[in-house]
Amino acid sequence: VAPPIDPARRPAPYGTEPLALREPLPLDDLPTPALVLDLAPFESNVASMAAHLDRHGVRARPHTKTHKCPEIGRRQMAAGAVGLCCAKVSEAEVMAGARLDTLLVTSPVATADKAARVAALAPTCRELLIVVDSERGARLLSDAAAALGVVVGVLIDLDPGTHRTGVTLGAPAVDFSRLVRSLPGLRLEGLQAYAGHLQHVHGFGERQGRARETWERVLETRHAVDADGAATRILTGGGTGTFDIDPGVEGLTDVQVGSYLFMDVEYRAIGGPGDAPFEPFETALFVLLTAISQPVPQRITVDGGFKAFATDSVRPELLDLTGVKYHWGGDEHGILELQEPSRPIALGDKLRVRVPHCDPTVNLHDGFWVLSNGVVSEWWPIAARGRGE
Amino acid sequence: VAPPIDPARRPAPYGTEPLALREPLPLDDLPTPALVLDLAPFESNVASMAAHLDRHGVRARPHTKTHKCPEIGRRQMAAGAVGLCCAKVSEAEVMAGARLDTLLVTSPVATADKAARVAALAPTCRELLIVVDSERGARLLSDAAAALGVVVGVLIDLDPGTHRTGVTLGAPAVDFSRLVRSLPGLRLEGLQAYAGHLQHVHGFGERQGRARETWERVLETRHAVDADGAATRILTGGGTGTFDIDPGVEGLTDVQVGSYLFMDVEYRAIGGPGDAPFEPFETALFVLLTAISQPVPQRITVDGGFKAFATDSVRPELLDLTGVKYHWGGDEHGILELQEPSRPIALGDKLRVRVPHCDPTVNLHDGFWVLSNGVVSEWWPIAARGRGE
């Protein structure tokens, strides 16, 4: 009989540090499906986002929900990030355990158990912030903090129109900021306005117009909250889709970028300034697959399906090859429709495939095989994979 | 610096045995999102499938790709299964490591590294079978087996019309069976005919008609292969959707059922005999979520989205509650549209949600919280989660 455990506090299964392979492997020798991080474009993406934000005097607060990997968070901090965002409390616990301890939890909690976990985590961090958006959540958090004799820094989560979480802009936000300031276990540090619904608006002009209009309404609310005595220090929001729109916003302190690290089919499709495609960042993530079967001449079956790629949006896309269309082939397979393949594909061939949506795809895998100069020498554990609590 | 590892042979992170919780938890005290196995209906499903197949003199060869959990495989074996199916080689490695050692790998391999892993695994098992469907794959496997001085038992994977993997029925299958029998490292044991495309055909009559027609063509091929001298011992195929159709097939030895354990929204929708719904098995799996935010009166946001449920098919469905529709709310959230809720939902409430598609949903989670008599006392590791290789 195994010793009793607390599965809610299970350890990161492969640790939080990069692991060296016993010997470097050529890319095509990886066992597939393999999630591959292409190091040179990845490092370029990290550096170019940092330089871009630096030019505008805004900091990054990159989202660990995209990568779930302490090594990547460490590199983002080294490139100048003000801290890291975590989607959930359990994700923050993993990051804090890897000594990444300037964290913002971007989803509210509404139960005593989660509030207690936040309060317990706070003193182990240099700075732990969490958003609040309901009286219930705020009171539970204050009570949990008071019970431990700590004060938890909070941001009010504003609803900029996504209608997913957050307090309604205007008077409701001002009223809520008064409540938050009245609670002894909380310290109001600022506001979060994450416009998730704008990140994938197609067409730069449309996206820019809607983002600016949204930010204007957010700023009116910030002014009202501050005029009421809150003196908010932080205004955080934005993402990869609006990375070149948000930095001009008055008083914005940091942007919650994530997908710029990797890029994916979804983001490439949103369009950049003018008629240009959205390609400010390079594709640095792919899944390597193997052609394993050819049941009929017009098709080749590969060894990755619903368990290798997130399926919430578009289809995977072949890299280095045109005239071939990926179709879902169930949990374990993809089916390549051979329209006019730009080169022949034979059984056993390895194929690089761009992921449809990077965040939930990364969450399917246990680690990144890190590709550099054609060989893989390291495996970076996706330590917070599956931490949805 | 961590010691070098072979990520392709990483250990099952939380072991392969059920873990006892430090103290039993009432269901509503679980940290959410939580994947919950409801033990009583689960045990009923295992028993009723076993009894059904027993009545027809057919064995189960249940699919571990559905559950990825050695404890569940063990219970299926105890209920009379002839062995277990594994979708991939790495899944079989995990099961064999948990002493579940009568295994069939249901996807072909087409590379030397995978062939070598199969050959190395075979002597550690009571019986390891794998399907073959290409000359390349068969030769690589025979070479790998010969290099280790072993003989690997194989089934020829037939393509019953799914066009995903498998050899074409008729003469191509007979020709291929000759090749397989000529290879020194292989021992031809039988045929696999898995009609994945028929499992979710809506309407029992339509499904029955197409399944019977397909099996007729498969049996013709089996007779031809056997007449050619192969004397196949095994004919395996079928699944949960055709569980009440397949057992009548002449010479069928075992059925590759999987989803009957848990049930999901997809399978419930396919329809049973007459106009009845497809409800031969009970819902034994759900995700427990928490209501965490209410940005607008008509909506409540819950804490599970693309990372809590597989998104390849339909939407999650609320259990114990009508008049409420789940909408995807991104990676981390779902949005409940409050149409005419049959009871009020307040922030902090826990909600049981039926999963759209069980297999890839299970693969998102690290373990099952096992519910019995209203409390959770055990956590069963999903030891082969993420093993797609």
JSON list of C-alpha atoms in Angstrom, two decimals, chain A residues 123-221:
[
{"chain": "A", "resi": 123, "resn": "PRO", "atom": "CA", "xyz": [4.72, 34.56, 2.41]},
{"chain": "A", "resi": 124, "resn": "THR", "atom": "CA", "xyz": [6.90, 32.20, 0.34]},
{"chain": "A", "resi": 125, "resn": "CYS", "atom": "CA", "xyz": [7.01, 34.70, -2.54]},
{"chain": "A", "resi": 126, "resn": "ARG", "atom": "CA", "xyz": [8.79, 37.98, -3.05]},
{"chain": "A", "resi": 127, "resn": "GLU", "atom": "CA", "xyz": [5.46, 39.25, -4.38]},
{"chain": "A", "resi": 128, "resn": "LEU", "atom": "CA", "xyz": [2.30, 37.23, -4.87]},
{"chain": "A", "resi": 129, "resn": "LEU", "atom": "CA", "xyz": [-0.64, 39.08, -6.37]},
{"chain": "A", "resi": 130, "resn": "ILE", "atom": "CA", "xyz": [-4.05, 37.67, -7.25]},
{"chain": "A", "resi": 131, "resn": "VAL", "atom": "CA", "xyz": [-7.09, 39.17, -8.89]},
{"chain": "A", "resi": 132, "resn": "VAL", "atom": "CA", "xyz": [-10.43, 39.55, -7.12]},
{"chain": "A", "resi": 133, "resn": "ASP", "atom": "CA", "xyz": [-13.78, 40.18, -8.78]},
{"chain": "A", "resi": 134, "resn": "SER", "atom": "CA", "xyz": [-16.50, 39.23, -6.28]},
{"chain": "A", "resi": 135, "resn": "GLU", "atom": "CA", "xyz": [-17.41, 40.16, -2.75]},
{"chain": "A", "resi": 136, "resn": "ARG", "atom": "CA", "xyz": [-17.45, 36.49, -1.82]},
{"chain": "A", "resi": 137, "resn": "GLY", "atom": "CA", "xyz": [-13.99, 35.87, -3.24]},
{"chain": "A", "resi": 138, "resn": "ALA", "atom": "CA", "xyz": [-12.53, 39.01, -1.68]},
{"chain": "A", "resi": 139, "resn": "ARG", "atom": "CA", "xyz": [-13.93, 38.21, 1.77]},
{"chain": "A", "resi": 140, "resn": "LEU", "atom": "CA", "xyz": [-12.75, 34.59, 1.66]},
{"chain": "A", "resi": 141, "resn": "LEU", "atom": "CA", "xyz": [-9.28, 35.72, 0.66]},
{"chain": "A", "resi": 142, "resn": "SER", "atom": "CA", "xyz": [-9.13, 38.38, 3.35]},
{"chain": "A", "resi": 143, "resn": "ASP", "atom": "CA", "xyz": [-10.29, 35.88, 5.97]},
{"chain": "A", "resi": 144, "resn": "ALA", "atom": "CA", "xyz": [-7.71, 33.31, 4.86]},
{"chain": "A", "resi": 145, "resn": "ALA", "atom": "CA", "xyz": [-4.95, 35.93, 4.92]},
{"chain": "A", "resi": 146, "resn": "ALA", "atom": "CA", "xyz": [-6.01, 37.24, 8.33]},
{"chain": "A", "resi": 147, "resn": "ALA", "atom": "CA", "xyz": [-6.07, 33.68, 9.69]},
{"chain": "A", "resi": 148, "resn": "LEU", "atom": "CA", "xyz": [-2.39, 33.36, 8.75]},
{"chain": "A", "resi": 149, "resn": "GLY", "atom": "CA", "xyz": [-1.51, 36.88, 9.81]},
{"chain": "A", "resi": 150, "resn": "VAL", "atom": "CA", "xyz": [-0.57, 37.94, 6.29]},
{"chain": "A", "resi": 151, "resn": "VAL", "atom": "CA", "xyz": [-1.82, 40.56, 3.85]},
{"chain": "A", "resi": 152, "resn": "VAL", "atom": "CA", "xyz": [-2.35, 39.50, 0.23]},
{"chain": "A", "resi": 153, "resn": "GLY", "atom": "CA", "xyz": [-1.78, 42.00, -2.58]},
{"chain": "A", "resi": 154, "resn": "VAL", "atom": "CA", "xyz": [-4.69, 42.05, -5.01]},
{"chain": "A", "resi": 155, "resn": "LEU", "atom": "CA", "xyz": [-5.68, 43.54, -8.32]},
{"chain": "A", "resi": 156, "resn": "ILE", "atom": "CA", "xyz": [-9.29, 44.16, -9.18]},
{"chain": "A", "resi": 157, "resn": "ASP", "atom": "CA", "xyz": [-10.14, 42.14, -12.26]},
{"chain": "A", "resi": 158, "resn": "LEU", "atom": "CA", "xyz": [-12.09, 44.41, -14.61]},
{"chain": "A", "resi": 159, "resn": "ASP", "atom": "CA", "xyz": [-14.35, 43.02, -17.33]},
{"chain": "A", "resi": 160, "resn": "PRO", "atom": "CA", "xyz": [-13.29, 44.86, -20.48]},
{"chain": "A", "resi": 161, "resn": "GLY", "atom": "CA", "xyz": [-16.07, 43.21, -22.48]},
{"chain": "A", "resi": 162, "resn": "THR", "atom": "CA", "xyz": [-15.00, 39.57, -22.60]},
{"chain": "A", "resi": 163, "resn": "HIS", "atom": "CA", "xyz": [-17.70, 38.77, -20.00]},
{"chain": "A", "resi": 164, "resn": "ARG", "atom": "CA", "xyz": [-15.67, 35.87, -18.69]},
{"chain": "A", "resi": 165, "resn": "THR", "atom": "CA", "xyz": [-14.46, 37.19, -15.36]},
{"chain": "A", "resi": 166, "resn": "GLY", "atom": "CA", "xyz": [-14.17, 40.66, -13.87]},
{"chain": "A", "resi": 167, "resn": "VAL", "atom": "CA", "xyz": [-16.15, 43.49, -12.37]},
{"chain": "A", "resi": 168, "resn": "THR", "atom": "CA", "xyz": [-18.22, 45.72, -14.65]},
{"chain": "A", "resi": 169, "resn": "LEU", "atom": "CA", "xyz": [-16.42, 48.95, -15.59]},
{"chain": "A", "resi": 170, "resn": "GLY", "atom": "CA", "xyz": [-17.51, 52.25, -14.04]},
{"chain": "A", "resi": 171, "resn": "ALA", "atom": "CA", "xyz": [-19.46, 52.56, -10.80]},
{"chain": "A", "resi": 172, "resn": "PRO", "atom": "CA", "xyz": [-19.49, 48.81, -9.96]},
{"chain": "A", "resi": 173, "resn": "ALA", "atom": "CA", "xyz": [-15.68, 48.80, -10.11]},
{"chain": "A", "resi": 174, "resn": "VAL", "atom": "CA", "xyz": [-15.45, 51.88, -7.88]},
{"chain": "A", "resi": 175, "resn": "ASP", "atom": "CA", "xyz": [-17.83, 50.35, -5.35]},
{"chain": "A", "resi": 176, "resn": "PHE", "atom": "CA", "xyz": [-15.90, 47.10, -5.37]},
{"chain": "A", "resi": 177, "resn": "SER", "atom": "CA", "xyz": [-12.59, 48.92, -4.90]},
{"chain": "A", "resi": 178, "resn": "ARG", "atom": "CA", "xyz": [-14.00, 50.44, -1.69]},
{"chain": "A", "resi": 179, "resn": "LEU", "atom": "CA", "xyz": [-14.97, 47.01, -0.41]},
{"chain": "A", "resi": 180, "resn": "VAL", "atom": "CA", "xyz": [-11.53, 45.61, -1.21]},
{"chain": "A", "resi": 181, "resn": "ARG", "atom": "CA", "xyz": [-9.78, 48.48, 0.55]},
{"chain": "A", "resi": 182, "resn": "SER", "atom": "CA", "xyz": [-11.94, 47.87, 3.63]},
{"chain": "A", "resi": 183, "resn": "LEU", "atom": "CA", "xyz": [-10.85, 44.24, 4.03]},
{"chain": "A", "resi": 184, "resn": "PRO", "atom": "CA", "xyz": [-8.00, 43.76, 6.51]},
{"chain": "A", "resi": 185, "resn": "GLY", "atom": "CA", "xyz": [-6.31, 40.82, 4.78]},
{"chain": "A", "resi": 186, "resn": "LEU", "atom": "CA", "xyz": [-6.07, 42.53, 1.37]},
{"chain": "A", "resi": 187, "resn": "ARG", "atom": "CA", "xyz": [-3.91, 45.31, -0.05]},
{"chain": "A", "resi": 188, "resn": "LEU", "atom": "CA", "xyz": [-5.23, 46.80, -3.29]},
{"chain": "A", "resi": 189, "resn": "GLU", "atom": "CA", "xyz": [-2.30, 47.14, -5.68]},
{"chain": "A", "resi": 190, "resn": "GLY", "atom": "CA", "xyz": [-3.95, 47.78, -9.01]},
{"chain": "A", "resi": 191, "resn": "LEU", "atom": "CA", "xyz": [-6.21, 46.70, -11.82]},
{"chain": "A", "resi": 192, "resn": "GLN", "atom": "CA", "xyz": [-6.22, 43.95, -14.40]},
{"chain": "A", "resi": 193, "resn": "ALA", "atom": "CA", "xyz": [-8.03, 44.45, -17.71]},
{"chain": "A", "resi": 194, "resn": "TYR", "atom": "CA", "xyz": [-7.39, 41.43, -19.88]},
{"chain": "A", "resi": 195, "resn": "ALA", "atom": "CA", "xyz": [-9.31, 41.66, -23.16]},
{"chain": "A", "resi": 196, "resn": "GLY", "atom": "CA", "xyz": [-9.14, 38.03, -24.21]},
{"chain": "A", "resi": 197, "resn": "HIS", "atom": "CA", "xyz": [-11.84, 38.56, -26.81]},
{"chain": "A", "resi": 198, "resn": "LEU", "atom": "CA", "xyz": [-9.66, 41.06, -28.72]},
{"chain": "A", "resi": 199, "resn": "GLN", "atom": "CA", "xyz": [-6.46, 39.04, -29.04]},
{"chain": "A", "resi": 200, "resn": "HIS", "atom": "CA", "xyz": [-7.61, 37.11, -32.08]},
{"chain": "A", "resi": 201, "resn": "VAL", "atom": "CA", "xyz": [-9.64, 39.80, -33.87]},
{"chain": "A", "resi": 202, "resn": "HIS", "atom": "CA", "xyz": [-8.63, 39.47, -37.52]},
{"chain": "A", "resi": 203, "resn": "GLY", "atom": "CA", "xyz": [-7.13, 42.54, -39.22]},
{"chain": "A", "resi": 204, "resn": "PHE", "atom": "CA", "xyz": [-4.80, 44.96, -37.52]},
{"chain": "A", "resi": 205, "resn": "GLY", "atom": "CA", "xyz": [-7.02, 48.01, -38.06]},
{"chain": "A", "resi": 206, "resn": "GLU", "atom": "CA", "xyz": [-10.10, 46.39, -36.58]},
{"chain": "A", "resi": 207, "resn": "ARG", "atom": "CA", "xyz": [-8.09, 45.03, -33.66]},
{"chain": "A", "resi": 208, "resn": "GLN", "atom": "CA", "xyz": [-6.45, 48.40, -33.02]},
{"chain": "A", "resi": 209, "resn": "GLY", "atom": "CA", "xyz": [-9.75, 50.27, -33.10]},
{"chain": "A", "resi": 210, "resn": "ARG", "atom": "CA", "xyz": [-11.49, 47.91, -30.71]},
{"chain": "A", "resi": 211, "resn": "ALA", "atom": "CA", "xyz": [-8.51, 47.72, -28.36]},
{"chain": "A", "resi": 212, "resn": "ARG", "atom": "CA", "xyz": [-8.18, 51.51, -28.15]},
{"chain": "A", "resi": 213, "resn": "GLU", "atom": "CA", "xyz": [-11.88, 51.96, -27.50]},
{"chain": "A", "resi": 214, "resn": "THR", "atom": "CA", "xyz": [-11.71, 49.30, -24.79]},
{"chain": "A", "resi": 215, "resn": "TRP", "atom": "CA", "xyz": [-8.66, 50.84, -23.14]},
{"chain": "A", "resi": 216, "resn": "GLU", "atom": "CA", "xyz": [-10.40, 54.26, -23.08]},
{"chain": "A", "resi": 217, "resn": "ARG", "atom": "CA", "xyz": [-13.22, 52.78, -21.04]},
{"chain": "A", "resi": 218, "resn": "VAL", "atom": "CA", "xyz": [-10.75, 50.99, -18.77]},
{"chain": "A", "resi": 219, "resn": "LEU", "atom": "CA", "xyz": [-8.82, 54.22, -18.19]},
{"chain": "A", "resi": 220, "resn": "GLU", "atom": "CA", "xyz": [-12.00, 56.08, -17.26]},
{"chain": "A", "resi": 221, "resn": "THR", "atom": "CA", "xyz": [-12.62, 53.43, -14.62]}
]
